[in-house]
Structures are given as structure tokens and as C-alpha cells.
XYZ file of N, CA, C and O in Angstrom:
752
model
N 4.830 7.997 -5.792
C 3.738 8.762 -5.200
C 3.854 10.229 -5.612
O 4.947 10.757 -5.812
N 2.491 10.973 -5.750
C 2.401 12.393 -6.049
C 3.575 13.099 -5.312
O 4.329 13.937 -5.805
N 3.604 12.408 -3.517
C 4.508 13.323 -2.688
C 5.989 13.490 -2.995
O 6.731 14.451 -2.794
N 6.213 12.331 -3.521
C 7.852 12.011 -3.224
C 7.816 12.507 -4.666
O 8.767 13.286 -4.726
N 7.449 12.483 -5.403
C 7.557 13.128 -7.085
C 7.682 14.869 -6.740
O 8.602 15.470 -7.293
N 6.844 15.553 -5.924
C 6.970 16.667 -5.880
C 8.060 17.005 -5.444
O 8.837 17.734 -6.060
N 8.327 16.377 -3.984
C 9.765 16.371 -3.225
C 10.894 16.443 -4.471
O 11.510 17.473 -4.743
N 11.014 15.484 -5.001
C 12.360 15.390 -6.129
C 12.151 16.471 -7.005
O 13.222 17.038 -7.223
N 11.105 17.036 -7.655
C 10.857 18.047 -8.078
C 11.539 19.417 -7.922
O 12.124 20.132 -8.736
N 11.191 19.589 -6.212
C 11.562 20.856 -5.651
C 12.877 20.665 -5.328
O 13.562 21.643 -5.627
N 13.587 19.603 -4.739
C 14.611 19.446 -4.396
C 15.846 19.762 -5.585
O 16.962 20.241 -5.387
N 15.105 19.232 -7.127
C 16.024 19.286 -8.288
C 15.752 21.109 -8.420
O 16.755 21.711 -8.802
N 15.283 21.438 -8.314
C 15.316 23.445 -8.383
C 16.043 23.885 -7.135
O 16.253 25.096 -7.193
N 16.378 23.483 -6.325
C 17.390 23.977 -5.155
C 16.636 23.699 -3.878
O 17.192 24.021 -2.828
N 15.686 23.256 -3.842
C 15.148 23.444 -2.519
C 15.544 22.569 -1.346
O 15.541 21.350 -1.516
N 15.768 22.902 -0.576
C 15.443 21.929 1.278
C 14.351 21.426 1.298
O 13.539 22.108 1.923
N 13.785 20.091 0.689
C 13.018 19.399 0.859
C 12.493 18.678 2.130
O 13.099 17.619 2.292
N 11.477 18.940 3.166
C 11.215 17.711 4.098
C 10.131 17.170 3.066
O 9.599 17.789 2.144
N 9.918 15.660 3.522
C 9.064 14.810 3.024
C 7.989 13.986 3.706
O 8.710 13.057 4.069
N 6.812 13.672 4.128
C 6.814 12.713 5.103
C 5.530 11.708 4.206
O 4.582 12.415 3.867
N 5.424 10.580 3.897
C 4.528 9.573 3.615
C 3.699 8.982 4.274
O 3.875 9.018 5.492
N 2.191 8.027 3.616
C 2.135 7.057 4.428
C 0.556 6.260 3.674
O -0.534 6.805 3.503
N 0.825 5.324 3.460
C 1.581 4.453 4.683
C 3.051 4.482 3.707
O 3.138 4.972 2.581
N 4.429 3.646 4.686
C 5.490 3.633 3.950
C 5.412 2.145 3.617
O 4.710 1.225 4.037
N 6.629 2.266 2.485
C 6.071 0.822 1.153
C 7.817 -0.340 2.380
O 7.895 -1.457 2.891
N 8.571 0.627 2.280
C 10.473 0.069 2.673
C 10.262 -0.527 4.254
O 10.505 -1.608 4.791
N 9.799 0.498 4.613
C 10.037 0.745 6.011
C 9.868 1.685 6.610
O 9.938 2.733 5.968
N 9.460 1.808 8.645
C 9.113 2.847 8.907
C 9.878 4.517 8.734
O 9.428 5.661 8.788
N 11.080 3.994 8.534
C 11.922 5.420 8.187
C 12.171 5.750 7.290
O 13.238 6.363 7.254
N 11.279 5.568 5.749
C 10.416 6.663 4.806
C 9.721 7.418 5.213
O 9.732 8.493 4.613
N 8.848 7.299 6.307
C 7.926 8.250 6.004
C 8.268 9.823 6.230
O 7.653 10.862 5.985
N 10.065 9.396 7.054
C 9.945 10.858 7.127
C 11.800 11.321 6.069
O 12.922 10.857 6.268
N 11.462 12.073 5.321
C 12.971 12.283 4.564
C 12.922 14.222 4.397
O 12.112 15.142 4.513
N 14.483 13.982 4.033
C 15.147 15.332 3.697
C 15.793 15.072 2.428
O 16.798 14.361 2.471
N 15.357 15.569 1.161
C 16.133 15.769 0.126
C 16.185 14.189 -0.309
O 17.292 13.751 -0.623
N 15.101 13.340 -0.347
C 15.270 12.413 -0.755
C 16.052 11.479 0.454
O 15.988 10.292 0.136
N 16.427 11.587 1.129
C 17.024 11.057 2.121
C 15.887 10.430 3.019
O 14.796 11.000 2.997
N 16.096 8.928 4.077
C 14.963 8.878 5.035
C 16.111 9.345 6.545
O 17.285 9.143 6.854
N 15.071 9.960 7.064
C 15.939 10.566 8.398
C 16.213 9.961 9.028
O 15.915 8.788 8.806
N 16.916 10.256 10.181
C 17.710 9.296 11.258
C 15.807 9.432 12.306
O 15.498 10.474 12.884
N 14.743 8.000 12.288
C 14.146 7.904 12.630
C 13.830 7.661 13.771
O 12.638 7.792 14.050
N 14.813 7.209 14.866
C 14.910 7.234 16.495
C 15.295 8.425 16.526
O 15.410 8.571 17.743
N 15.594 9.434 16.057
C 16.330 10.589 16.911
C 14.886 11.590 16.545
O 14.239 12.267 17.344
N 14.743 11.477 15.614
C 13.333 12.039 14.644
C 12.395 11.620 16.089
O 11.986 12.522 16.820
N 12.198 10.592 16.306
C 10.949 10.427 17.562
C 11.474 10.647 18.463
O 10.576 10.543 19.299
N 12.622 10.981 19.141
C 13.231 11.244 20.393
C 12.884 12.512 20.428
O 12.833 12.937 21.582
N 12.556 13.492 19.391
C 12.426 14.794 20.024
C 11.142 14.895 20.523
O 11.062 15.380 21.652
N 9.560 14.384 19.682
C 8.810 14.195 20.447
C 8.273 13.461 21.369
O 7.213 13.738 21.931
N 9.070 12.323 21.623
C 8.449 11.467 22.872
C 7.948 12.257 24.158
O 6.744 12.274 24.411
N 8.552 12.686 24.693
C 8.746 13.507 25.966
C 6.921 13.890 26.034
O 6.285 13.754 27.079
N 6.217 14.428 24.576
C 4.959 15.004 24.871
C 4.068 14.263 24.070
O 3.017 14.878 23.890
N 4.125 12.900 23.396
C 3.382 11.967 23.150
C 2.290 11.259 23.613
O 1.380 10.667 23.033
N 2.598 11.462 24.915
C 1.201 10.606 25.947
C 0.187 10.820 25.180
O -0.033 11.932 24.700
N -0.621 9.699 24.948
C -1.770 9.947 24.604
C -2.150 9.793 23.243
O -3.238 9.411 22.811
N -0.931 10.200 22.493
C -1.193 10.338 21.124
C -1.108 9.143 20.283
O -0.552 8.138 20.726
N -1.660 9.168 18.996
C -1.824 8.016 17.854
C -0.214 7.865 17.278
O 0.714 8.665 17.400
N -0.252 6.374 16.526
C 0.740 6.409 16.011
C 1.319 7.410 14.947
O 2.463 7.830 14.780
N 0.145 7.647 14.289
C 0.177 8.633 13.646
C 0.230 10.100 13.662
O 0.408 10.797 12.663
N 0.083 10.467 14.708
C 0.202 11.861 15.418
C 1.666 11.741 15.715
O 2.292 12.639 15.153
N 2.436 10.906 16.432
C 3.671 10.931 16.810
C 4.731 10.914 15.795
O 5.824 11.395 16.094
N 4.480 10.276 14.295
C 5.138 10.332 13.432
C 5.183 11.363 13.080
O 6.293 11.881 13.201
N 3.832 12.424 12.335
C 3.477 13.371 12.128
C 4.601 14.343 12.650
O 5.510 14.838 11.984
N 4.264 14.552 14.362
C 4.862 15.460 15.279
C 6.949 15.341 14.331
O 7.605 16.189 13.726
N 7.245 13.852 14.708
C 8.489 13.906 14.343
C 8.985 14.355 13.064
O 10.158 14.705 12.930
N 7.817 14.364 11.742
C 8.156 14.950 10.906
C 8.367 16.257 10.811
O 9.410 16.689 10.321
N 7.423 17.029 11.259
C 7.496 18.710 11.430
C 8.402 18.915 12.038
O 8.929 19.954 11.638
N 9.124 18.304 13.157
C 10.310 18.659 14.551
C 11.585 18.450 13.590
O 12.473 19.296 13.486
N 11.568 17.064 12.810
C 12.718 17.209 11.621
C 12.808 18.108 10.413
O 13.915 18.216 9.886
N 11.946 18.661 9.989
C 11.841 19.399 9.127
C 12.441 20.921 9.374
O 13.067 21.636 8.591
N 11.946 21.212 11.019
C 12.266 22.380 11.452
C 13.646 22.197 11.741
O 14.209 23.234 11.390
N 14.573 21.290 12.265
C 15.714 20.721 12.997
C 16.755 20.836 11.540
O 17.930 21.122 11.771
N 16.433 20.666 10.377
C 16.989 20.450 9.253
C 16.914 21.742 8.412
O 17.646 21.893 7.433
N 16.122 22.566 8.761
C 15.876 23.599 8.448
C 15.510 23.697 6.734
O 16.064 24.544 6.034
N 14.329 22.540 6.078
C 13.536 22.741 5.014
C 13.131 24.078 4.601
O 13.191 24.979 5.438
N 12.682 24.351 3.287
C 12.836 25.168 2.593
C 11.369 24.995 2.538
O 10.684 25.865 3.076
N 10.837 24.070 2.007
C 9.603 23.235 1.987
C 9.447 22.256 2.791
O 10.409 21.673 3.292
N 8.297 21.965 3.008
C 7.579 20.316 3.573
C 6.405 20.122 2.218
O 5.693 20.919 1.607
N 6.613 18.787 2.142
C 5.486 18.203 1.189
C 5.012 17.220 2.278
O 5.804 16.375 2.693
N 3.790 17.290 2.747
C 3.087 16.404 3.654
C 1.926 15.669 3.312
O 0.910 16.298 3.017
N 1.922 14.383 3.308
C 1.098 13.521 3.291
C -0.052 13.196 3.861
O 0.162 12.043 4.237
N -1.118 13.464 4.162
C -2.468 13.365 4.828
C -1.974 11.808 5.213
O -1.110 11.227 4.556
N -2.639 11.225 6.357
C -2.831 9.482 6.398
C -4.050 9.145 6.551
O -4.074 7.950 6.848
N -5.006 9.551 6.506
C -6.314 9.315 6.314
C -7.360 10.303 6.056
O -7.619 10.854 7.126
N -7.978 10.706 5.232
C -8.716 12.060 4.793
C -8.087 12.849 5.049
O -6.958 12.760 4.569
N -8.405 14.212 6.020
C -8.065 15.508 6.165
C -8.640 16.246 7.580
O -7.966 16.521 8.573
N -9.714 16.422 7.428
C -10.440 17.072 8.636
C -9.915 16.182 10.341
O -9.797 16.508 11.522
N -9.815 15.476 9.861
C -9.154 14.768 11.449
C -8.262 14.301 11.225
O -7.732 13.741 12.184
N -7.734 14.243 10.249
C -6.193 13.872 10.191
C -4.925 14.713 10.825
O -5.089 15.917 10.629
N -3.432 14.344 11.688
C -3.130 14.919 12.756
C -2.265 15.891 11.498
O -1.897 16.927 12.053
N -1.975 15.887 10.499
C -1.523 17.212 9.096
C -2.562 18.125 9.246
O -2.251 19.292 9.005
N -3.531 17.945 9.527
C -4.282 19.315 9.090
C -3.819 20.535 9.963
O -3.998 21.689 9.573
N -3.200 20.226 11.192
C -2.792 21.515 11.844
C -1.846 22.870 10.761
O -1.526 24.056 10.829
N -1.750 21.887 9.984
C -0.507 22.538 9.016
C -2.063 23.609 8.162
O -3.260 23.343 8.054
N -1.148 24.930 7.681
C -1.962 26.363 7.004
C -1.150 26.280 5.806
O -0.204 26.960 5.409
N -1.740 25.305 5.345
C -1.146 24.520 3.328
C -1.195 25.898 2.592
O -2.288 26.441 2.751
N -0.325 26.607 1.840
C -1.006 27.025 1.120
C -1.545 26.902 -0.338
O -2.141 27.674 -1.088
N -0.874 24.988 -0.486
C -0.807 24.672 -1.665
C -1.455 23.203 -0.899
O -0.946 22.740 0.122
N -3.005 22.404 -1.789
C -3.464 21.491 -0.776
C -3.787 20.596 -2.640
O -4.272 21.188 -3.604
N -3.337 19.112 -2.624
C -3.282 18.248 -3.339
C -4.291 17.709 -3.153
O -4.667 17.583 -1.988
N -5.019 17.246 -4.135
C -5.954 15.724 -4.397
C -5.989 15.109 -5.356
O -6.546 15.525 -6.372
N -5.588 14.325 -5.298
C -5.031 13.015 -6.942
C -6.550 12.700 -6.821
O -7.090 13.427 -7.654
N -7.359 12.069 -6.272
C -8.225 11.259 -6.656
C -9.102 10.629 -5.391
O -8.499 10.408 -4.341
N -10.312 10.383 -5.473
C -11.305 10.101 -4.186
C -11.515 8.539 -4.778
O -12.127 8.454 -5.843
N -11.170 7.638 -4.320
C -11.816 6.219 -3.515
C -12.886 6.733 -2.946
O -13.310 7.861 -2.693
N -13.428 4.975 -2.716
C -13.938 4.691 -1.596
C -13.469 3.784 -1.061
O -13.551 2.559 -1.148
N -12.806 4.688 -0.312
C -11.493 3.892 0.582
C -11.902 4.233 2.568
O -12.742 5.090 2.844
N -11.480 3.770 3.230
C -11.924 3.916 4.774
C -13.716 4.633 4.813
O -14.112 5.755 5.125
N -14.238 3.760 4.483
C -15.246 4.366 4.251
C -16.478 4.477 5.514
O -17.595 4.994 5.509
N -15.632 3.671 6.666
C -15.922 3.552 8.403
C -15.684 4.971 8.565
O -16.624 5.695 8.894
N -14.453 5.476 8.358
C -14.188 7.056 8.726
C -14.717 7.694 8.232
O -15.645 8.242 8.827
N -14.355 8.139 6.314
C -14.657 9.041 6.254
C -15.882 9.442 5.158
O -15.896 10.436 4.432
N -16.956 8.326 5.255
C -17.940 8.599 4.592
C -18.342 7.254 3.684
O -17.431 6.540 3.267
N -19.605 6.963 3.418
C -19.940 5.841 2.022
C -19.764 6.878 0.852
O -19.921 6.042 -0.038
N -19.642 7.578 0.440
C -20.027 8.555 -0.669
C -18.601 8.740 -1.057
O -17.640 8.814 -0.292
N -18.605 8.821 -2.664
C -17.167 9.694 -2.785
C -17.378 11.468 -2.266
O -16.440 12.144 -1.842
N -18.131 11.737 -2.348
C -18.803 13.034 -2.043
C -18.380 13.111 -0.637
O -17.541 14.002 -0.502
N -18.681 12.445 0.554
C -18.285 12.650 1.348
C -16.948 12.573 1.837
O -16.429 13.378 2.610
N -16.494 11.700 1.411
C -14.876 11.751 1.683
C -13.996 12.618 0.712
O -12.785 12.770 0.874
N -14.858 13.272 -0.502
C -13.915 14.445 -0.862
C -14.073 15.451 0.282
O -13.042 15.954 0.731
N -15.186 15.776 0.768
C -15.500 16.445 1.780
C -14.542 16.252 2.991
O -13.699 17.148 2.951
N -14.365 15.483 3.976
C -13.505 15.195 4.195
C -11.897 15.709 3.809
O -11.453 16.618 4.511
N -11.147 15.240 2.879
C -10.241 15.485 2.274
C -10.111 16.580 2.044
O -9.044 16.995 2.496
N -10.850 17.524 1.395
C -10.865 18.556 1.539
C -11.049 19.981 2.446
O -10.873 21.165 2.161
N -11.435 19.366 3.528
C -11.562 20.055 4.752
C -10.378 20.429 5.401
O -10.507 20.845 6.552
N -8.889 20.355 4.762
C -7.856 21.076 5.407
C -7.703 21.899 4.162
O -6.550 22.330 4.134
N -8.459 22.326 3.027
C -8.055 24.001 2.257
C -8.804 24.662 3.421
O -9.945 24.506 3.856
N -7.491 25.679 3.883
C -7.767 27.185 4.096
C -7.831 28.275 3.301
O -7.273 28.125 2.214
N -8.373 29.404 3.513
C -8.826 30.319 3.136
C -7.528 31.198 1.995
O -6.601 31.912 2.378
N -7.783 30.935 0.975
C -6.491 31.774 0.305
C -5.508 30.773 -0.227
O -4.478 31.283 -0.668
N -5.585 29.490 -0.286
C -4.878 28.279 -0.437
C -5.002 27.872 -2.160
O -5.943 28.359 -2.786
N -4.398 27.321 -2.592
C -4.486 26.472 -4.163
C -5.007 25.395 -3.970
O -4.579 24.744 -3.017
N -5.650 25.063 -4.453
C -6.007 24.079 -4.668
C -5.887 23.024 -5.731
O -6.951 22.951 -6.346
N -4.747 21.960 -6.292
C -4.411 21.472 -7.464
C -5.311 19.910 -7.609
O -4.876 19.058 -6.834
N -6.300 19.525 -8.353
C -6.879 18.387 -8.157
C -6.615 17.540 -9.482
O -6.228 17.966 -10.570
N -6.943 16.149 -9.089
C -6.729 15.236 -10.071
C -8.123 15.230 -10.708
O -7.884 14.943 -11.881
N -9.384 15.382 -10.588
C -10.681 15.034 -10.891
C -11.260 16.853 -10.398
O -11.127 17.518 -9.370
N -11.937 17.115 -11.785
C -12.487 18.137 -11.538
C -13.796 18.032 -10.418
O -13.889 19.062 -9.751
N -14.494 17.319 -10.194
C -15.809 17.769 -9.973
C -15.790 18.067 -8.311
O -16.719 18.110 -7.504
N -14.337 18.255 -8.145
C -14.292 18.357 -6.316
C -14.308 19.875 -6.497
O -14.808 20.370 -5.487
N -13.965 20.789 -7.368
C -13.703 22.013 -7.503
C -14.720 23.026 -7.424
O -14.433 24.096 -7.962
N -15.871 22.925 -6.859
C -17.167 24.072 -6.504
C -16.303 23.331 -4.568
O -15.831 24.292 -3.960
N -16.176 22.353 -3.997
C -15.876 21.714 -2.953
C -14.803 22.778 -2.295
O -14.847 23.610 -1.389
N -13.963 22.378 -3.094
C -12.612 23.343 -3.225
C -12.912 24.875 -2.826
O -12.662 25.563 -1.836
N -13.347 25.019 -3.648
C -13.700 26.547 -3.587
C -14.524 27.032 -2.497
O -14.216 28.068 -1.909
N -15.969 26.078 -2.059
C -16.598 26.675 -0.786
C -15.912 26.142 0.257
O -16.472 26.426 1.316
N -14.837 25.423 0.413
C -13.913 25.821 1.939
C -12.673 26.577 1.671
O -11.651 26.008 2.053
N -12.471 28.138 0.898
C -11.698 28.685 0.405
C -10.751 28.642 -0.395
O -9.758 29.324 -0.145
N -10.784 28.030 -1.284
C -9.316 28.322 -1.849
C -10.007 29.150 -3.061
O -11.060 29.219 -3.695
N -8.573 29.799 -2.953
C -8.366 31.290 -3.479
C -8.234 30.803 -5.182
O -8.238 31.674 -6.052
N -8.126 29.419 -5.515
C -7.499 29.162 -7.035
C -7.623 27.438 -6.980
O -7.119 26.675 -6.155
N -8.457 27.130 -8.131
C -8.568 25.619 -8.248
C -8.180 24.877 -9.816
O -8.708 24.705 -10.914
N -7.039 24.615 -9.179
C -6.234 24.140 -11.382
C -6.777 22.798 -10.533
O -6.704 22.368 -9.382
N -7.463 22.341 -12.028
C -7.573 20.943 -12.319
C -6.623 20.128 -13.639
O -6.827 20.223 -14.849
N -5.596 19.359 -12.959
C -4.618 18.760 -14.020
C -5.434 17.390 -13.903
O -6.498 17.141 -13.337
N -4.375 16.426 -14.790
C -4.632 15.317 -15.290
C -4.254 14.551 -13.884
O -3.471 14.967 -13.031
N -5.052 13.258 -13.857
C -4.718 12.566 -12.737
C -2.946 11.736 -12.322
O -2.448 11.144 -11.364
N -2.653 12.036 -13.275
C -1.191 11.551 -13.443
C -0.864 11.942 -12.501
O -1.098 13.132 -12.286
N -0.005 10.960 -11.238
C 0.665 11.683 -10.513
C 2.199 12.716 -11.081
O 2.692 13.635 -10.426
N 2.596 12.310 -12.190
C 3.629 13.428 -12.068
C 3.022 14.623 -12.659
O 3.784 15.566 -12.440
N 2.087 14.965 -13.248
C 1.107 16.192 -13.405
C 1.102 16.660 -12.478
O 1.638 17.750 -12.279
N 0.258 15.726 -11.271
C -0.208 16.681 -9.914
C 1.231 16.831 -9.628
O 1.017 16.795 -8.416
N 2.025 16.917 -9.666
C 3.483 16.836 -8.731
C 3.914 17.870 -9.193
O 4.158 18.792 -8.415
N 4.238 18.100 -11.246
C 4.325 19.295 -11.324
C 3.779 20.288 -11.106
O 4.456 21.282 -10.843
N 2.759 20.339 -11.129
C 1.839 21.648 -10.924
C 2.205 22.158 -9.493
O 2.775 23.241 -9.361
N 1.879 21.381 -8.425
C 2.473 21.621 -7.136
C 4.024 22.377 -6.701
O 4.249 23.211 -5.824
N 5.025 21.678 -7.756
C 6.177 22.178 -7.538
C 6.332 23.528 -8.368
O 6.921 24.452 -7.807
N 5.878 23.703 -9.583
C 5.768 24.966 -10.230
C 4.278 25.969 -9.517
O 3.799 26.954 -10.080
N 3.974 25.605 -8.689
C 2.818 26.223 -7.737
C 3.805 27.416 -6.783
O 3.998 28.631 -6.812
N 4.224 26.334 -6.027
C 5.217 26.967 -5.251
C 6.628 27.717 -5.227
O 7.032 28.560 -4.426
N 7.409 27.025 -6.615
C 8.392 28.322 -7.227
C 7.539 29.429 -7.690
O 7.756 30.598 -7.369
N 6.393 28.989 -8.581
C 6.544 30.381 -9.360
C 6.873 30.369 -10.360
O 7.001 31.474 -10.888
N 7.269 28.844 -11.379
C 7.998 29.078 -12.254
C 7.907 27.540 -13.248
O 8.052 26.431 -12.733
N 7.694 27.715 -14.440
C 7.702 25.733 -14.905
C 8.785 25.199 -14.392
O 9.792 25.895 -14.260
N 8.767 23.824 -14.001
C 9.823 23.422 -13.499
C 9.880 21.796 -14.930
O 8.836 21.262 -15.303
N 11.230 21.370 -15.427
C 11.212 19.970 -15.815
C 10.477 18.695 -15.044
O 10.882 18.350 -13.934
N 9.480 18.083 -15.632
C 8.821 17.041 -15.157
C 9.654 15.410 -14.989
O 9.438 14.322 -14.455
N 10.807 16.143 -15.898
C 11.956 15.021 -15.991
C 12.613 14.958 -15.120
O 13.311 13.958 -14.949
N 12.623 15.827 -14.404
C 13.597 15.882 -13.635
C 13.696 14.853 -12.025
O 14.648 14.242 -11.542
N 12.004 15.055 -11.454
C 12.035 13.883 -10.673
C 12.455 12.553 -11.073
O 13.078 11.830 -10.295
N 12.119 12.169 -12.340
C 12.558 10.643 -12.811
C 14.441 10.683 -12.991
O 15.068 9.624 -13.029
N 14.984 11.739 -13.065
C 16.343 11.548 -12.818
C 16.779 11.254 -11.252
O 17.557 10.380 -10.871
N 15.911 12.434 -10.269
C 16.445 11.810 -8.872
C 15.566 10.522 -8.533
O 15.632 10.149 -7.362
N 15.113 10.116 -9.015
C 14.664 8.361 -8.444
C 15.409 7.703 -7.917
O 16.394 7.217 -8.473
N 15.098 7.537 -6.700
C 15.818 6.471 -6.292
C 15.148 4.908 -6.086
O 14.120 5.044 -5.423
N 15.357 3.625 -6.392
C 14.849 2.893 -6.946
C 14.177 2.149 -5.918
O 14.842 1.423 -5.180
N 12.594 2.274 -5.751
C 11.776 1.489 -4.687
C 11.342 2.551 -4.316
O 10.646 2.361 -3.318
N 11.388 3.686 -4.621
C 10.682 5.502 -4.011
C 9.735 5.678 -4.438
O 8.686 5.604 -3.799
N 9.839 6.019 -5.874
C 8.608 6.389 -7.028
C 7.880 5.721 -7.378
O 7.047 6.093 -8.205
């Protein structure tokens, strides 16, 4: 996946990687990792249970990812949307770097019949001043009228989008090889 490619990315330049996926392919304790690692996932939801009432499965994972991320003290988070954007429980997050590999027409009950609309959608968590890195140009006038400050359009390849993202956020080219060295096998 774009995510876990970026993760290994940043992680191979020095970084404190959090990670969180979804859906997960192993099991539920991918979706949330450190440095390639999947976290200790009962203790990960033990911090937010206490204020869960109410909430989706997906909100509660969410919650436990950010609470581990902060608990582990990441350098970065690479976060995974789980269904579009605009109501998805990630968007609370102020990205300043916001991914799109590519628009389906995928949940198309939620978030629209149109690819148009569910880029819309999807794109409704760039804030104002944000990057915007896309797999398919034609989301990029999209991009731009819900702010972002900068719209690179790479190749749909996920390790394209992955580099760009990870050399987004150093500042700096990073080896594209380098995620395929930390692979770990059933990840990528």
C-alpha cells in the first residue's frame, strides 16, 4: 500500500514512524504500527475505551492510533482515510501533506455515483496551505479549490505516490529502494 510504502520510506531516513491502515489484509493489529512494527493492540484500545461510547469501529481504532502515536512519541503519522474523507473519523487530523492514488467507484451508497463526487469527498480533508500529491491529474483544479497551497501530480504507482510524500515531508529525495529493502513479507 501507498501508506506502509511511505512509512518504510520515512522510517529508512530516521524517522519515528506511526502507521495506521485499513482495511487490514493479517489482522486487526496492522492497522496500527510504529516503525514497521504492529502495536501492542489491546493496550492501543485500552487508552481509549474509557471515552468510546458511542463511537464507530472505526473511530475507536482511529482514536487508538493517534493515542499510540502520541504514547510512542512519532516523528510522523502516515494515516489512512477508511472511507472517503469529509466524514471520515482522520479528517480531524490538519494534513499538511494529503494523498490520492486514485478514485473508484467504490462505496458509492456513501460517497457519491460519480467519480467526481467521491473525489470530492476524498478530497474534502485538504486544508488550507496543505500539498497535495495525486495519482490522476484531473482532481487538481479540486485540490486546489479546497486549498492546497501545491498540487504535484505523479504517476499512479504506489511507490511514486509514496515517494513524493516521503521526500514532501523531509525536504529532500529520498531512495525509492529503500522501502522494498524494509519489506516485511505480507506488508507491501
Amino acid at each position: 500500500s501507498t501508506t506502509l510504502m511511505t512509512a518504510a520510506l520515512l522510517h529508512a531516513e530516521g524517522q519515528r514512524v506511526g502507521a495506521t491502515i485499513s482495511p487490514h489484509v493479517r489482522g486487526w493489529a496492522e492497522r496500527i504500527q510504529v516503525d514497521g512494527e504492529d502495536a501492542d493492540l489491546e493496550r492501543a484500545l485500552e487508552r481509549v475505551r474509557p471515552h468510546a461510547e458511542g463511537a464507530t469501529q472505526f473511530e475507536v481504532i482511529t482514536a487508538a492510533a493517534l493515542a499510540e502515536f502520541r504514547e510512542r512519541e512519532v516523528d510522523v503519522a502516515v494515516v489512512e482515510a477508511g472511507l472517503g474523507g469529509r466524514l471520515d473519523a482522520t479528517n480531524v487530523l490538519d494534513a499538511p501533506i494529503v494523498v490520492l492514488t486514485s478514485v473508484a467507484r467504490d462505496h458509492t451508497e456513501v460517497l457519491g455515483e460519480t467519480r467526481e463526487e467521491i473525489a470530492a469527498e476524498k478530497l474534502a480533508v485538504v486544508t488550507p496551505g496543505a500539498v497535495v500529491i495525486l495519482g490522476e491529474p484531473e482532481w487538481a483544479d479540486l485540490a486546489r479549490e479546497n486549498g492546497a497551497a501545491r498540487v504535484d501530480v505523479v504517476s499512479r504507482s504506489n511507490l511514486a505516490l509514496a515517494t513524493a510524500a516521503a521526500e514532501e515531508h523531509l525536504g529532500h529525495r529520498v531512495d525509492p529502494h529503500a522501502a522494498e529493502r524494509m519489506q516485511v513479507p505480507g506488508r507491501l
